[in-house]
């Protein structure tokens, strides 16, 4: 029987949970992280991230994680055989990383700052009371209850904490599938195929880890069938497959008096790619910086701060995603206009209208 009163019980040891725990423990808080499975497993993510990731990871760990450097993307409008519109920088824009190792690395940083992480401990219920939260857990030695001043739901797209606290679900859940071909490929471009209604499929060169093919789409799409078509069109042998859900569109509130959500549980993803690793890390830091477990009103500051940091980017990302549903001729015209060298940051779609983007387009004579 654990009779401690934690400052925070964190549910889920993905990037959001481990990073929040790490940063908050550094401020002296007593924290336990409960992870239903094993850290990093099972894989259901491409691990394609902007260079901003490295603000959260030491140089020593960086070299362990990187699989490949990416300089740009080729967009294919008419299925996999269509003409490609290339967007690039003359320097790396992003990295393809070992996602399992990322989760382990962030968890180790949390442990080193004094956090206890318990794997194979699934949270089966959360009860919010006036003075505390009771977290019900099922672990290898049976069920137990933990008392905490606040609960933090970092338990991914199908968040149990979100349901228990009766918070709104994300606006949409996409289903994503990945498969890996063992061909070594250090190419510097990802391919994006605009051949799925309202989303896309992709090909990512992962260096020695092979080539990844993936697809995501809404519940109305036969995503397994579409994945098989993608694989057939590429004539490749797929060895491992995995899948996962991608929440799109954060609800208007991700918190209660003594509970709050971070990462996929809060729908903090890019609507036009589904990527959520960096947004989850940004939001974790927003929460760790301001939420004081003895002052429930500080949760409201987290709500404000994470929306200030990434809210506009998410809104802009929704507009970009609308482009996936335009007629192919209009898509081609738009892609032709913006293609070539770019000054855009992949996590900040508002940078499409930045001075840097304008200067790059001007120098490549597209804008007078
Ligand atoms: C196919 C696919 C491809 C993707 N590709 C990219 C990409 O290239 N780049 C990118 O940035 N993002 C990508 N994403 C999104 C990215 O994986 C997520 O945004 C990111 O993992 C969110 O981190 P998180 O910590 O919020 O949640 P998660 O990583 O989902 O971690 C949640 C953790 O909570 C645990 N958990 C769940 N329920 C419970 C419970 N009841 N009790 C205890 N533990 C629990 C889970 O086991 C898990 O470890 C992709 C997603 C999919 C599905």
JSON list of N, CA and C in Angstrom, two decimals, residues 6 19 43 46 56 76 195 198 245 273 286 311 322 329:
[
{"chain": "A", "resi": 6, "resn": "UNK", "atom": "N", "xyz": [1.34, 12.22, -3.70]},
{"chain": "A", "resi": 6, "resn": "UNK", "atom": "CA", "xyz": [2.23, 12.74, -4.74]},
{"chain": "A", "resi": 6, "resn": "UNK", "atom": "C", "xyz": [1.81, 14.16, -5.12]},
{"chain": "A", "resi": 19, "resn": "UNK", "atom": "N", "xyz": [8.80, 13.91, -20.35]},
{"chain": "A", "resi": 19, "resn": "UNK", "atom": "CA", "xyz": [9.40, 15.25, -20.32]},
{"chain": "A", "resi": 19, "resn": "UNK", "atom": "C", "xyz": [8.75, 16.13, -19.25]},
{"chain": "A", "resi": 43, "resn": "UNK", "atom": "N", "xyz": [6.04, 0.15, -31.20]},
{"chain": "A", "resi": 43, "resn": "UNK", "atom": "CA", "xyz": [6.27, 1.30, -32.08]},
{"chain": "A", "resi": 43, "resn": "UNK", "atom": "C", "xyz": [5.01, 1.60, -32.90]},
{"chain": "A", "resi": 46, "resn": "UNK", "atom": "N", "xyz": [6.53, 7.34, -37.01]},
{"chain": "A", "resi": 46, "resn": "UNK", "atom": "CA", "xyz": [7.62, 7.43, -37.99]},
{"chain": "A", "resi": 46, "resn": "UNK", "atom": "C", "xyz": [8.88, 8.06, -37.39]},
{"chain": "A", "resi": 56, "resn": "UNK", "atom": "N", "xyz": [15.73, 19.40, -26.60]},
{"chain": "A", "resi": 56, "resn": "UNK", "atom": "CA", "xyz": [15.27, 18.62, -25.45]},
{"chain": "A", "resi": 56, "resn": "UNK", "atom": "C", "xyz": [16.17, 17.43, -25.13]},
{"chain": "A", "resi": 76, "resn": "UNK", "atom": "N", "xyz": [3.55, 14.37, -54.42]},
{"chain": "A", "resi": 76, "resn": "UNK", "atom": "CA", "xyz": [3.03, 13.74, -55.64]},
{"chain": "A", "resi": 76, "resn": "UNK", "atom": "C", "xyz": [1.52, 13.90, -55.63]},
{"chain": "A", "resi": 195, "resn": "UNK", "atom": "N", "xyz": [-2.87, 10.94, -52.13]},
{"chain": "A", "resi": 195, "resn": "UNK", "atom": "CA", "xyz": [-3.79, 9.98, -52.76]},
{"chain": "A", "resi": 195, "resn": "UNK", "atom": "C", "xyz": [-4.76, 9.35, -51.76]},
{"chain": "A", "resi": 198, "resn": "UNK", "atom": "N", "xyz": [-8.45, 13.55, -47.67]},
{"chain": "A", "resi": 198, "resn": "UNK", "atom": "CA", "xyz": [-8.18, 14.41, -46.51]},
{"chain": "A", "resi": 198, "resn": "UNK", "atom": "C", "xyz": [-6.86, 14.12, -45.78]},
{"chain": "A", "resi": 245, "resn": "UNK", "atom": "N", "xyz": [-3.18, 5.47, -33.68]},
{"chain": "A", "resi": 245, "resn": "UNK", "atom": "CA", "xyz": [-4.17, 6.51, -33.91]},
{"chain": "A", "resi": 245, "resn": "UNK", "atom": "C", "xyz": [-3.51, 7.89, -33.82]},
{"chain": "A", "resi": 273, "resn": "UNK", "atom": "N", "xyz": [0.09, 17.03, -40.71]},
{"chain": "A", "resi": 273, "resn": "UNK", "atom": "CA", "xyz": [1.00, 15.88, -40.80]},
{"chain": "A", "resi": 273, "resn": "UNK", "atom": "C", "xyz": [0.69, 14.80, -39.76]},
{"chain": "A", "resi": 286, "resn": "UNK", "atom": "N", "xyz": [5.51, 23.87, -21.05]},
{"chain": "A", "resi": 286, "resn": "UNK", "atom": "CA", "xyz": [4.56, 24.92, -20.62]},
{"chain": "A", "resi": 286, "resn": "UNK", "atom": "C", "xyz": [3.93, 24.51, -19.28]},
{"chain": "A", "resi": 311, "resn": "UNK", "atom": "N", "xyz": [-1.11, 27.19, -30.47]},
{"chain": "A", "resi": 311, "resn": "UNK", "atom": "CA", "xyz": [-2.50, 27.28, -30.92]},
{"chain": "A", "resi": 311, "resn": "UNK", "atom": "C", "xyz": [-2.64, 27.81, -32.34]},
{"chain": "A", "resi": 322, "resn": "UNK", "atom": "N", "xyz": [-6.75, 21.44, -45.42]},
{"chain": "A", "resi": 322, "resn": "UNK", "atom": "CA", "xyz": [-7.89, 21.58, -46.34]},
{"chain": "A", "resi": 322, "resn": "UNK", "atom": "C", "xyz": [-7.41, 21.46, -47.80]},
{"chain": "A", "resi": 329, "resn": "UNK", "atom": "N", "xyz": [-6.10, 19.65, -59.98]},
{"chain": "A", "resi": 329, "resn": "UNK", "atom": "CA", "xyz": [-5.52, 20.75, -60.77]},
{"chain": "A", "resi": 329, "resn": "UNK", "atom": "C", "xyz": [-5.15, 21.93, -59.86]}
]
